Amino acid sequence: MNFKPKYLIKMVLPLLVLLVSALVYLGYSDYRSIRESAYSQARANLNVAKGYLDLNYIAVTNQLFLLSEILKGSGNIPAFLDAANYVVNNQNKFLEVGLLVDSDYYGTDGFRLSGIDERVKRRPWYSESQKIGDLFLSDFYHSNSTKKWCVALVKKLAIPGKKNVRIIIELDAGAMSDDLSDLKTMTKGYVYAIEPQTRRVVIHPDKARLGVDSVSINPELLTTIMAGNGNGNIPSYEYDNQYKFSVYDANNNFNWVLLSGTSNSEIASNALKVGAVGGTFLVVVFFILLAGYLHTRVHQVGGQLIEAQEFDELHEQLSALLNDTMGSSRVYLFVMNANEGVLEEAYHNLRVNVPADLLCRIAGCQQLGRFCKPEQDDIVRLIAPSEPCIRLPLVNSARQNDYQRPASQLIGVLYICQPGAAYPFFAKMIANYTLSALNQILLTQHIRSEDQMTGLKNKNSLRQHMDQKLMDSAAGYFLAMIDVDDFKSVNDTYGHLLGDEVILNIASLMKYSFPAQAVLCRYGGEEFAVLMEAPDTETALKTLDDFRAKVEASRIDIDEDTSCAITVSIGVAPLHKGMESTISSADRALYQAKSQGKNQVLSAEMCSIGTETEAATA
């Protein structure tokens, strides 16, 4: 057969054109879907960061109100400074509380300056035009006393006999940067914030960047933002020889411009990981189409993981992602409980110890998935004793210049049973998306579970812990209900401000009186609760009575010559059968303690014995 080259060319060229066209189309589609997913992830990060900043702003304004009421109520500067020191010691983001009274300045930890009428006017937190009763938010500045970057909120007061009285609270920008540093856009992106008046960086995971001029927002864009366009996109700007994108939002109480994004090259590099040319055109086309589809699906569905609000929802979306891409029979997402040092899987209701070999293998970076045998891993022995299973540790790694955080922090572990053959290509991508979604859920749940006034857990969080212990059939746990005696009388006699001081004092004593593993809760109003472990009722009663004695020995200063004594009544019941019955038993013991003279601790067993004795006597 006389086969001429021109016929071969006529056949091959269309195939080459088709192949190149398919590659270009797939590459563009993949790039577009990854880009949209990155933008969606960046916007979700900004929503979490915005809620976090607003929460801190409200906390500062609440403390300014309480401190101002203390000062206006008594005019006693030592009492004010005692309350200020308590605030700083119990709020890690508060650097310093200051008080300016005419020409004298008082700070926490005994700091004082006199004769500073003119000098104080040069401080960043001082505004000549501030009116009495108004709140003033300072520009971002480096504190002379704490040597840290901060922003201050200032309240001006009207005090009889004084011309110029201001309370200042400095908020630590570095601590806020740490809290937001785990919000990631893809793998290299992060959340940061800029002060629009000065264009200086005020929040950044790299603390060396705090206070430097930003390159992401130019004067023209800043003008647009200040004119009312509080959110939008910056498609491309150059920083550190890289072109980046950012999503921004300026609608928060600090009026800072929050930004989140990553480098455009990271999007492009992910888009290029579609496949490789194989031995034949058919194999190449098949694998490129398959890899392109799966790669696109991983990014499309992976970007949606960050929208999950609860662990069950995240588990369902993760299962759908794995079934739609590399395949699996089951997936288990274990979350690290740092307080108790165990792994918890909410969807399947599992609670296990951390495998010993896992901890010794984590060394500052994520360990790619590998097959685990039942004899190597107790969890695999539990969930997949007779089928292949891989695990993906989910680890938050500290940056090289961050010496205050551990080299690596285990957040959770992802176990995938019977993974498909394509798992090596997608394991790291799935782990990164899961880690980002898990960090966001944990931060959101932390905000929801805390009582903002005292820093203790709230009622909903306590009930969740009780429910978990009951599902685990955990033994040796006791619930104590604590109520401040005659609290209404304290409020009526001394005012609600002193009542708030009583609440804060009780919360502080609880933190120092109970084991670190105990769940401390403000149940509502003047009522508190403790869920703790003890070998028997006598030990629980002893611990609670020691706490009661500490409360009785404490004093709340009203003025220089007067103080108020506080007592509490406590009812305790073992955690058994049901949550509601346990709460009811502890409440009955509490009411019995109240009716028998207050300032005492009673167990549910004592109340039962007392009731039976009365019935027998009758």
Coordinates of C-alpha atoms in Angstrom, one line a residue:
M1 CA 0.0 0.0 0.0
N2 CA 1.4 3.3 -1.0
F3 CA 0.7 5.5 2.1
K4 CA 1.7 9.1 1.3
P5 CA 2.8 11.4 4.2
K6 CA 0.3 14.1 3.1
Y7 CA -2.5 11.7 4.0
L8 CA -1.0 11.1 7.4
I9 CA -0.7 14.9 7.9
K10 CA -4.3 15.4 6.9
M11 CA -5.4 12.9 9.5
V12 CA -3.1 13.9 12.3
L13 CA -3.4 17.7 12.1
P14 CA -7.2 17.7 12.8
L15 CA -6.6 15.4 15.8
L16 CA -3.8 17.7 17.1
V17 CA -6.0 20.8 16.6
L18 CA -8.9 19.0 18.4
L19 CA -6.6 17.9 21.2
V20 CA -5.1 21.4 21.6
S21 CA -8.5 23.0 21.5
A22 CA -9.8 20.6 24.1
L23 CA -6.8 21.3 26.4
V24 CA -7.3 25.1 26.0
Y25 CA -11.0 24.8 26.7
L26 CA -10.4 22.6 29.8
G27 CA -7.7 24.8 31.0
Y28 CA -9.8 27.9 30.7
S29 CA -12.9 26.2 32.3
D30 CA -10.7 24.9 35.1
Y31 CA -9.1 28.3 35.7
R32 CA -12.5 30.0 35.8
S33 CA -14.1 27.6 38.2
I34 CA -11.0 27.7 40.5
R35 CA -11.0 31.5 40.4
E36 CA -14.8 31.7 41.3
S37 CA -14.2 29.2 44.1
A38 CA -11.3 31.3 45.5
Y39 CA -13.4 34.5 45.4
S40 CA -16.2 32.7 47.2
Q41 CA -13.8 31.4 49.8
A42 CA -12.3 34.9 50.3
R43 CA -15.8 36.4 50.8
A44 CA -16.7 33.8 53.3
N45 CA -13.5 34.6 55.2
L46 CA -14.4 38.3 55.3
N47 CA -17.8 37.5 56.8
V48 CA -16.2 35.6 59.7
A49 CA -13.5 38.3 60.2
K50 CA -16.1 41.1 60.1
G51 CA -18.2 39.3 62.8
Y52 CA -15.1 38.8 64.9
L53 CA -14.1 42.5 64.7
D54 CA -17.6 43.7 65.6
L55 CA -17.7 41.3 68.6
N56 CA -14.4 42.8 69.9
Y57 CA -15.6 46.4 69.4
I58 CA -18.8 45.6 71.4
A59 CA -16.7 44.0 74.1
V60 CA -14.6 47.2 74.4
T61 CA -17.6 49.5 74.5
N62 CA -19.3 47.4 77.2
Q63 CA -16.1 47.6 79.3
L64 CA -15.9 51.3 78.8
F65 CA -19.5 51.7 80.0
L66 CA -18.9 49.6 83.1
L67 CA -15.7 51.4 84.0
S68 CA -17.3 54.8 83.4
E69 CA -20.2 53.9 85.7
I70 CA -17.7 52.8 88.4
L71 CA -15.9 56.1 88.2
K72 CA -19.0 58.2 88.0
G73 CA -20.7 56.3 90.9
S74 CA -17.9 56.5 93.4
G75 CA -15.3 58.9 92.1
N76 CA -12.8 56.5 93.7
I77 CA -9.7 56.2 91.4
P78 CA -8.2 53.2 93.3
A79 CA -11.4 51.3 92.9
F80 CA -11.5 52.2 89.2
L81 CA -7.9 51.0 88.8
D82 CA -8.7 47.7 90.6
A83 CA -11.6 47.1 88.1
A84 CA -9.3 48.2 85.2
N85 CA -6.6 45.7 86.2
Y86 CA -9.2 43.0 86.5
V87 CA -10.4 43.8 82.9
V88 CA -6.8 43.7 81.5
N89 CA -6.0 40.4 83.3
N90 CA -9.1 38.6 82.0
Q91 CA -9.1 39.9 78.4
N92 CA -6.0 38.9 76.5
K93 CA -6.7 41.4 73.7
F94 CA -6.8 44.4 76.1
L95 CA -3.3 45.8 76.4
E96 CA -3.9 48.6 78.8
V97 CA -6.7 50.6 80.5
G98 CA -5.9 54.3 81.1
L99 CA -7.6 57.1 82.9
L100 CA -6.9 60.8 82.2
V101 CA -8.0 63.2 84.9
D102 CA -7.1 66.8 84.0
S103 CA -3.3 66.8 84.1
D104 CA -2.8 63.3 85.7
Y105 CA -2.7 60.0 83.8
Y106 CA -3.3 56.6 85.6
G107 CA -2.6 53.3 83.9
T108 CA -3.0 49.6 84.8
D109 CA -0.1 47.9 86.7
G110 CA 0.5 51.1 88.8
F111 CA 1.6 53.4 86.0
R112 CA 1.1 57.1 86.7
L113 CA 2.1 60.5 85.2
S114 CA 1.4 64.0 86.5
G115 CA 1.5 67.4 84.9
I116 CA 0.9 66.2 81.3
D117 CA -1.7 68.8 80.2
E118 CA 0.1 69.6 77.0
R119 CA 2.0 66.4 76.4
V120 CA -1.2 64.3 76.4
K121 CA -2.6 66.3 73.5
R122 CA 0.1 64.7 71.3
R123 CA -1.1 61.1 72.1
P124 CA -2.8 59.3 69.2
W125 CA -5.9 58.6 71.3
Y126 CA -6.5 62.2 72.3
S127 CA -9.0 64.3 70.3
E128 CA -9.5 67.9 71.2
S129 CA -13.0 67.9 69.6
Q130 CA -14.3 64.8 71.4
K131 CA -17.5 65.6 73.3
I132 CA -18.7 64.3 76.7
G133 CA -20.3 60.9 76.3
D134 CA -18.9 60.3 72.9
L135 CA -16.7 57.3 71.9
F136 CA -13.5 58.1 70.0
L137 CA -11.7 55.5 67.9
S138 CA -8.0 56.4 67.5
D139 CA -5.7 55.9 64.5
F140 CA -3.5 52.8 64.6
Y141 CA -0.3 53.4 66.6
H142 CA 2.6 51.7 68.4
S143 CA 2.1 51.9 72.2
N144 CA 5.0 53.4 74.1
S145 CA 4.2 51.5 77.3
T146 CA 3.4 48.0 75.9
K147 CA 5.7 48.2 72.8
K148 CA 2.9 46.7 70.7
W149 CA 0.7 47.9 67.8
C150 CA -2.8 48.8 68.9
V151 CA -5.9 50.9 68.5
A152 CA -7.6 52.7 71.3
L153 CA -11.3 53.5 72.1
V154 CA -11.8 56.5 74.3
K155 CA -14.8 57.7 76.3
K156 CA -15.0 61.3 77.7
L157 CA -16.9 61.7 81.0
A158 CA -18.4 64.6 82.9
I159 CA -17.2 64.4 86.5
P160 CA -18.0 67.1 89.0
G161 CA -15.0 69.3 89.8
K162 CA -13.0 67.9 86.9
K163 CA -12.5 69.5 83.5
N164 CA -11.1 66.7 81.4
V165 CA -11.8 63.1 82.2
R166 CA -11.2 60.3 79.7
I167 CA -11.1 56.5 79.9
I168 CA -8.8 54.7 77.3
I169 CA -8.7 51.0 76.4
E170 CA -5.9 49.8 74.1
L171 CA -6.8 46.8 71.9
D172 CA -3.9 44.5 70.9
A173 CA -3.8 44.2 67.0
G174 CA -1.3 41.4 67.2
A175 CA -3.7 39.2 69.3
M176 CA -6.5 39.9 66.9
S177 CA -4.2 39.0 64.0
D178 CA -3.4 35.6 65.7
D179 CA -7.1 34.8 66.0
L180 CA -7.8 35.5 62.3
S181 CA -4.6 33.9 61.0
D182 CA -6.2 30.5 60.3
L183 CA -8.7 31.9 57.8
K184 CA -7.1 30.8 54.5
T185 CA -8.0 31.6 50.9
M186 CA -6.8 28.4 49.1
T187 CA -3.4 27.6 50.7
K188 CA -1.3 30.8 50.5
G189 CA -4.0 33.5 51.0
Y190 CA -4.9 35.1 54.3
V191 CA -7.1 37.8 55.9
Y192 CA -5.7 41.2 56.6
A193 CA -7.0 44.7 57.3
I194 CA -6.0 48.3 56.4
E195 CA -6.8 51.6 58.1
P196 CA -8.2 53.8 55.4
Q197 CA -7.1 57.1 56.8
T198 CA -3.4 56.2 56.8
R199 CA -3.4 53.1 54.4
R200 CA -1.4 51.2 57.1
V201 CA -1.8 47.5 57.7
V202 CA -3.6 46.9 61.1
I203 CA -4.3 43.2 60.9
H204 CA -1.9 40.7 59.3
P205 CA -0.8 37.1 60.1
D206 CA 2.8 38.3 59.7
K207 CA 3.2 40.8 62.6
A208 CA 6.3 42.4 60.9
R209 CA 3.8 43.9 58.4
L210 CA 1.8 45.7 61.1
G211 CA 2.0 49.5 60.7
V212 CA 3.6 49.4 57.2
D213 CA 1.9 51.0 54.2
S214 CA -0.3 48.8 52.1
V215 CA 0.2 48.3 48.4
S216 CA -3.1 46.5 47.7
I217 CA -5.3 49.7 48.0
N218 CA -4.2 52.7 45.9
P219 CA -5.5 56.3 46.6
E220 CA -8.0 56.0 43.8
L221 CA -9.6 52.8 45.2
L222 CA -9.5 54.3 48.7
T223 CA -11.5 57.3 47.5
T224 CA -14.1 55.0 46.0
I225 CA -14.3 53.0 49.3
M226 CA -14.7 56.2 51.4
A227 CA -17.4 57.4 49.0
G228 CA -19.6 54.6 50.1
N229 CA -18.6 51.6 48.0
G230 CA -17.8 49.5 51.0
N231 CA -17.2 46.1 49.3
G232 CA -15.8 44.8 46.0
N233 CA -12.9 43.1 44.3
I234 CA -9.3 44.1 43.4
P235 CA -8.7 41.8 40.4
S236 CA -4.9 42.4 40.2
Y237 CA -2.1 44.2 42.0
E238 CA 1.6 43.6 42.4
Y239 CA 3.2 42.8 45.7
D240 CA 6.5 41.1 46.4
N241 CA 7.0 40.4 42.6
Q242 CA 3.6 38.6 42.5
Y243 CA 0.3 39.6 41.1
K244 CA -2.5 39.0 43.6
F245 CA -6.3 39.5 43.9
S246 CA -8.3 40.5 46.9
V247 CA -11.9 40.8 48.0
Y248 CA -12.5 43.8 50.3
D249 CA -15.2 44.9 52.8
A250 CA -15.2 48.1 54.9
N251 CA -18.5 47.6 56.7
N252 CA -17.4 47.0 60.3
N253 CA -17.4 49.0 63.5
F254 CA -13.7 49.8 63.3
N255 CA -14.2 51.2 59.8
W256 CA -11.1 49.2 58.6
V257 CA -10.9 47.8 55.2
L258 CA -10.9 44.0 55.5
L259 CA -9.2 42.1 52.6
S260 CA -8.8 38.4 51.7
G261 CA -7.3 36.9 48.6
T262 CA -4.3 35.0 47.2
S263 CA -1.8 35.2 44.4
N264 CA -3.2 34.8 40.8
S265 CA -0.3 32.4 40.2
E266 CA -1.7 30.0 42.8
I267 CA -5.0 29.9 40.8
A268 CA -3.1 29.4 37.6
S269 CA -0.8 26.7 38.9
N270 CA -3.8 24.8 40.2
A271 CA -5.6 25.2 36.9
L272 CA -2.6 23.7 35.1
K273 CA -2.6 20.5 37.1
V274 CA -5.1 18.9 34.8
G275 CA -3.2 15.9 33.5
A276 CA -0.1 14.9 31.5
V277 CA 0.5 13.7 28.0
G278 CA 0.5 9.9 27.9
G279 CA 1.7 7.4 25.4
T280 CA -1.1 7.7 22.8
F281 CA -3.5 10.4 21.8
L282 CA -6.5 8.4 22.9
V283 CA -5.0 7.8 26.4
V284 CA -3.9 11.4 26.6
V285 CA -7.4 12.7 25.7
F286 CA -9.1 10.2 28.1
F287 CA -6.9 11.1 31.1
I288 CA -7.0 14.8 30.4
L289 CA -10.8 14.8 30.2
L290 CA -11.1 12.7 33.3
A291 CA -8.5 14.6 35.3
G292 CA -9.9 17.9 34.2
Y293 CA -13.4 17.0 35.2
L294 CA -12.3 15.6 38.6
H295 CA -10.0 18.5 39.2
T296 CA -12.7 21.0 38.4
R297 CA -15.3 19.1 40.5
V298 CA -12.9 19.1 43.5
H299 CA -12.5 22.8 43.3
Q300 CA -16.2 23.5 42.7
V301 CA -17.5 21.3 45.5
G302 CA -14.4 22.0 47.7
G303 CA -15.1 25.7 47.6
Q304 CA -18.6 25.0 48.9
L305 CA -17.3 23.2 52.0
I306 CA -16.6 26.6 53.6
E307 CA -20.4 27.4 53.5
A308 CA -21.1 24.6 56.0
Q309 CA -22.2 25.9 59.4
E310 CA -22.2 22.6 61.4
F311 CA -20.1 19.4 61.5
D312 CA -22.9 17.2 60.2
E313 CA -23.4 19.5 57.2
L314 CA -19.6 19.5 56.5
H315 CA -19.6 15.7 56.7
E316 CA -22.4 15.4 54.1
Q317 CA -20.7 17.9 51.7
L318 CA -17.4 16.1 52.2
S319 CA -19.0 12.7 51.4
A320 CA -20.6 14.1 48.3
L321 CA -17.2 15.6 47.2
L322 CA -15.4 12.2 47.6
N323 CA -18.1 10.2 45.9
D324 CA -18.2 12.7 43.0
T325 CA -14.4 12.6 42.5
M326 CA -12.0 9.9 43.7
G327 CA -14.7 7.7 45.3
S328 CA -14.9 6.1 48.8
S329 CA -17.2 3.9 50.8
R330 CA -17.3 6.0 53.9
V331 CA -15.6 9.1 55.4
Y332 CA -14.9 10.0 59.0
L333 CA -14.0 13.5 60.1
F334 CA -12.5 13.5 63.6
V335 CA -12.1 16.9 65.3
M336 CA -9.5 17.5 68.0
N337 CA -10.8 18.3 71.5
A338 CA -7.8 20.1 72.9
N339 CA -9.2 20.3 76.5
E340 CA -9.5 16.6 76.8
G341 CA -6.9 15.5 74.3
V342 CA -9.2 13.2 72.3
L343 CA -10.6 13.1 68.8
E344 CA -14.4 13.4 68.3
E345 CA -16.5 12.4 65.3
A346 CA -19.9 14.1 65.6
Y347 CA -21.6 12.5 62.6
H348 CA -21.0 8.9 63.7
N349 CA -20.9 9.8 67.4
L350 CA -17.4 8.5 68.0
R351 CA -14.9 9.6 70.7
V352 CA -11.4 8.1 70.6
N353 CA -7.8 8.7 71.8
V354 CA -5.3 10.2 69.3
P355 CA -3.2 7.4 67.7
A356 CA 0.3 7.5 69.2
D357 CA 2.0 7.1 65.9
L358 CA 0.1 10.0 64.4
L359 CA 1.4 12.5 66.9
C360 CA 5.0 11.5 66.4
R361 CA 4.7 11.7 62.6
I362 CA 3.4 15.3 62.5
A363 CA 6.4 17.6 62.3
G364 CA 5.3 21.0 61.3
C365 CA 3.7 20.2 57.9
Q366 CA 0.7 18.2 56.6
Q367 CA 1.4 14.5 56.1
L368 CA -0.1 13.2 52.9
G369 CA -2.6 10.4 53.0
R370 CA -1.2 6.9 53.4
F371 CA -2.8 3.5 53.9
C372 CA -3.1 2.6 57.6
K373 CA -3.4 -1.0 58.9
P374 CA -5.6 -1.9 61.8
E375 CA -2.6 -3.0 63.9
Q376 CA -1.0 0.5 63.4
D377 CA -4.0 2.7 64.2
D378 CA -6.7 2.0 66.8
I379 CA -9.2 4.2 64.9
V380 CA -8.7 2.1 61.7
R381 CA -9.3 -1.0 63.8
L382 CA -12.6 0.5 64.9
I383 CA -14.0 2.0 61.6
A384 CA -12.4 -0.2 58.9
P385 CA -10.9 -3.4 60.3
S386 CA -11.2 -5.3 56.9
E387 CA -10.9 -2.7 54.2
P388 CA -8.3 -0.2 53.0
C389 CA -8.3 3.1 54.7
I390 CA -6.2 6.3 54.4
R391 CA -5.9 9.1 56.9
L392 CA -5.2 12.8 56.3
P393 CA -4.0 14.8 59.3
L394 CA -5.4 18.3 59.3
V395 CA -2.7 20.6 60.8
N396 CA -2.5 24.3 61.2
S397 CA 1.2 25.1 60.6
A398 CA 2.8 28.2 62.1
R399 CA 4.7 30.6 59.9
Q400 CA 8.5 30.7 60.1
N401 CA 8.6 34.2 61.8
D402 CA 5.8 33.4 64.3
Y403 CA 7.7 32.2 67.4
Q404 CA 4.6 32.5 69.7
R405 CA 2.7 29.6 68.2
P406 CA 3.6 25.9 68.1
A407 CA 5.3 24.5 65.0
S408 CA 2.1 22.5 64.2
Q409 CA -1.3 22.2 65.8
L410 CA -3.5 19.1 65.1
I411 CA -7.0 20.3 64.3
G412 CA -8.5 17.0 63.1
V413 CA -8.0 13.8 61.1
L414 CA -9.8 12.8 57.9
Y415 CA -10.2 9.0 57.4
I416 CA -11.3 7.8 53.9
C417 CA -12.4 4.2 53.6
Q418 CA -11.8 2.4 50.2
P419 CA -10.5 5.4 48.4
G420 CA -10.5 5.3 44.6
A421 CA -7.3 4.8 42.6
A422 CA -7.1 8.6 41.9
Y423 CA -6.7 9.6 45.6
P424 CA -3.0 10.5 45.3
F425 CA -3.9 13.3 42.9
F426 CA -6.6 14.9 45.1
A427 CA -5.7 14.0 48.7
K428 CA -3.8 17.3 49.4
M429 CA -6.5 19.4 47.7
I430 CA -9.3 17.8 49.7
A431 CA -7.3 18.1 53.0
N432 CA -6.7 21.8 52.4
Y433 CA -10.4 22.5 51.7
T434 CA -11.5 20.5 54.7
L435 CA -8.9 22.2 57.0
S436 CA -10.1 25.7 55.9
A437 CA -13.8 24.7 56.4
L438 CA -13.0 23.1 59.8
N439 CA -11.2 26.2 61.0
Q440 CA -14.1 28.4 60.1
I441 CA -16.6 26.2 61.9
L442 CA -14.5 26.1 65.0
L443 CA -14.0 29.9 65.1
T444 CA -17.8 30.4 64.6
Q445 CA -18.7 27.9 67.3
H446 CA -16.2 29.5 69.7
I447 CA -17.9 32.9 69.2
R448 CA -21.4 31.3 69.6
S449 CA -20.6 29.3 72.8
E450 CA -19.1 32.1 75.0
D451 CA -20.8 34.4 77.4
Q452 CA -19.4 37.8 76.3
M453 CA -19.6 39.5 79.7
T454 CA -17.7 36.8 81.8
G455 CA -15.8 34.7 79.2
L456 CA -17.5 31.5 80.5
K457 CA -19.5 29.1 78.4
N458 CA -23.2 29.9 77.8
K459 CA -26.2 27.7 78.5
N460 CA -26.3 26.2 75.0
S461 CA -22.7 25.2 75.2
L462 CA -23.2 23.5 78.7
R463 CA -26.1 21.5 77.4
Q464 CA -24.1 20.3 74.4
H465 CA -21.3 19.1 76.7
M466 CA -23.8 17.3 78.9
D467 CA -25.5 15.7 75.9
Q468 CA -22.0 14.5 74.7
K469 CA -21.2 13.0 78.0
L470 CA -24.5 11.2 78.2
M471 CA -24.1 9.8 74.7
D472 CA -20.6 8.6 75.7
S473 CA -22.2 7.0 78.8
A474 CA -19.4 8.8 80.8
A475 CA -19.4 8.0 84.5
G476 CA -18.2 10.2 87.4
Y477 CA -19.5 13.6 86.2
F478 CA -21.5 16.0 88.4
L479 CA -23.6 19.0 87.5
A480 CA -23.6 21.9 90.0
M481 CA -26.1 24.8 89.9
I482 CA -24.8 27.9 91.6
D483 CA -26.9 30.9 92.5
V484 CA -25.8 34.2 94.1
D485 CA -27.7 34.8 97.4
D486 CA -29.9 37.9 97.7
F487 CA -28.7 39.2 94.3
K488 CA -31.8 41.3 93.8
S489 CA -31.2 42.9 97.1
V490 CA -27.6 43.8 96.0
N491 CA -29.0 45.3 92.8
D492 CA -31.7 47.3 94.6
T493 CA -29.3 48.5 97.3
Y494 CA -26.1 49.3 95.4
G495 CA -27.3 49.5 91.8
H496 CA -26.9 47.2 88.7
L497 CA -23.3 48.3 88.2
L498 CA -22.2 46.7 91.5
G499 CA -24.3 43.7 90.4
D500 CA -22.2 43.4 87.3
E501 CA -19.0 43.5 89.5
V502 CA -20.5 40.6 91.6
I503 CA -21.1 38.6 88.4
L504 CA -17.5 39.2 87.1
N505 CA -16.1 38.4 90.6
I506 CA -17.9 35.0 90.7
A507 CA -16.8 34.2 87.2
S508 CA -13.1 35.0 88.1
L509 CA -13.3 32.8 91.2
M510 CA -14.7 29.9 89.2
K511 CA -11.8 30.0 86.8
Y512 CA -9.3 29.6 89.6
S513 CA -11.3 27.1 91.7
F514 CA -12.2 24.3 89.3
P515 CA -10.0 21.9 87.2
A516 CA -9.1 23.0 83.6
Q517 CA -11.3 20.2 82.2
A518 CA -14.4 21.4 84.0
V519 CA -17.1 23.2 81.9
L520 CA -17.8 26.6 83.5
C521 CA -21.0 28.3 82.5
R522 CA -23.0 31.4 83.1
Y523 CA -26.5 29.8 83.1
G524 CA -28.4 33.1 83.1
G525 CA -28.5 36.3 85.2
E526 CA -26.9 35.6 88.6
E527 CA -27.0 31.8 88.1
F528 CA -24.0 29.7 87.1
A529 CA -23.3 26.1 86.5
V530 CA -20.3 23.7 86.5
L531 CA -20.0 20.3 84.8
M532 CA -17.0 18.5 86.4
E533 CA -15.5 15.1 86.9
A534 CA -15.1 13.6 90.4
P535 CA -14.6 10.1 91.8
D536 CA -17.6 10.3 94.1
T537 CA -20.2 12.7 95.6
E538 CA -18.0 13.5 98.6
T539 CA -15.1 14.8 96.5
A540 CA -17.5 16.9 94.4
L541 CA -19.1 18.4 97.5
K542 CA -15.6 19.2 98.9
T543 CA -14.5 21.0 95.7
L544 CA -17.8 23.0 95.6
D545 CA -17.6 23.9 99.3
D546 CA -14.1 25.1 98.9
F547 CA -15.4 27.4 96.1
R548 CA -18.3 28.5 98.3
A549 CA -15.8 29.5 101.0
K550 CA -13.7 31.5 98.6
V551 CA -16.8 33.5 97.5
E552 CA -17.7 34.1 101.2
A553 CA -14.2 35.3 101.9
S554 CA -14.1 37.7 99.0
R555 CA -15.3 41.3 99.2
I556 CA -16.7 43.8 96.6
D557 CA -15.5 47.3 97.4
I558 CA -18.2 50.0 97.4
D559 CA -16.1 52.9 98.5
E560 CA -13.0 53.4 100.7
D561 CA -14.8 52.4 103.9
T562 CA -17.5 50.1 102.7
S563 CA -17.5 46.6 101.1
C564 CA -20.1 44.1 100.2
A565 CA -20.0 40.4 101.2
I566 CA -21.3 37.9 98.7
T567 CA -22.4 34.3 99.3
V568 CA -23.7 31.5 97.0
S569 CA -25.9 28.5 97.4
I570 CA -25.1 25.4 95.4
G571 CA -27.0 22.3 94.4
V572 CA -25.2 19.3 92.8
A573 CA -26.4 16.1 91.2
P574 CA -24.6 13.3 89.4
L575 CA -24.9 13.2 85.6
H576 CA -27.1 10.2 84.8
K577 CA -30.1 9.1 82.8
G578 CA -31.2 12.3 81.1
M579 CA -30.0 15.9 80.8
E580 CA -33.3 17.5 81.9
S581 CA -33.6 15.2 84.9
T582 CA -30.0 16.0 86.0
I583 CA -30.7 19.7 85.7
S584 CA -33.9 19.3 87.6
S585 CA -32.2 17.3 90.4
A586 CA -29.4 19.9 90.8
D587 CA -32.1 22.7 90.8
R588 CA -34.1 21.0 93.6
A589 CA -30.9 20.7 95.6
L590 CA -30.2 24.4 95.0
Y591 CA -33.6 25.4 96.1
Q592 CA -33.3 23.2 99.2
A593 CA -30.0 25.0 100.1
K594 CA -31.7 28.3 99.6
S595 CA -34.6 27.4 101.9
Q596 CA -32.3 26.0 104.6
G597 CA -30.5 29.3 105.1
K598 CA -28.4 29.8 102.0
N599 CA -24.5 29.9 101.8
Q600 CA -24.2 26.1 101.6
V601 CA -23.8 23.2 99.3
L602 CA -26.4 20.3 99.1
S603 CA -26.4 17.3 96.9
A604 CA -29.5 15.7 95.3
E605 CA -28.9 12.7 97.4
M606 CA -29.1 14.8 100.6
C607 CA -32.4 16.2 99.5
S608 CA -33.8 12.8 98.7
I609 CA -32.8 11.5 102.2
G610 CA -34.3 14.6 103.8
T611 CA -37.6 14.1 101.9
E612 CA -37.8 10.4 102.8
T613 CA -37.1 11.2 106.5
E614 CA -39.9 13.8 106.6
A615 CA -42.3 11.3 104.9
A616 CA -41.4 8.6 107.5
T617 CA -41.9 11.0 110.4
A618 CA -45.3 12.1 109.1

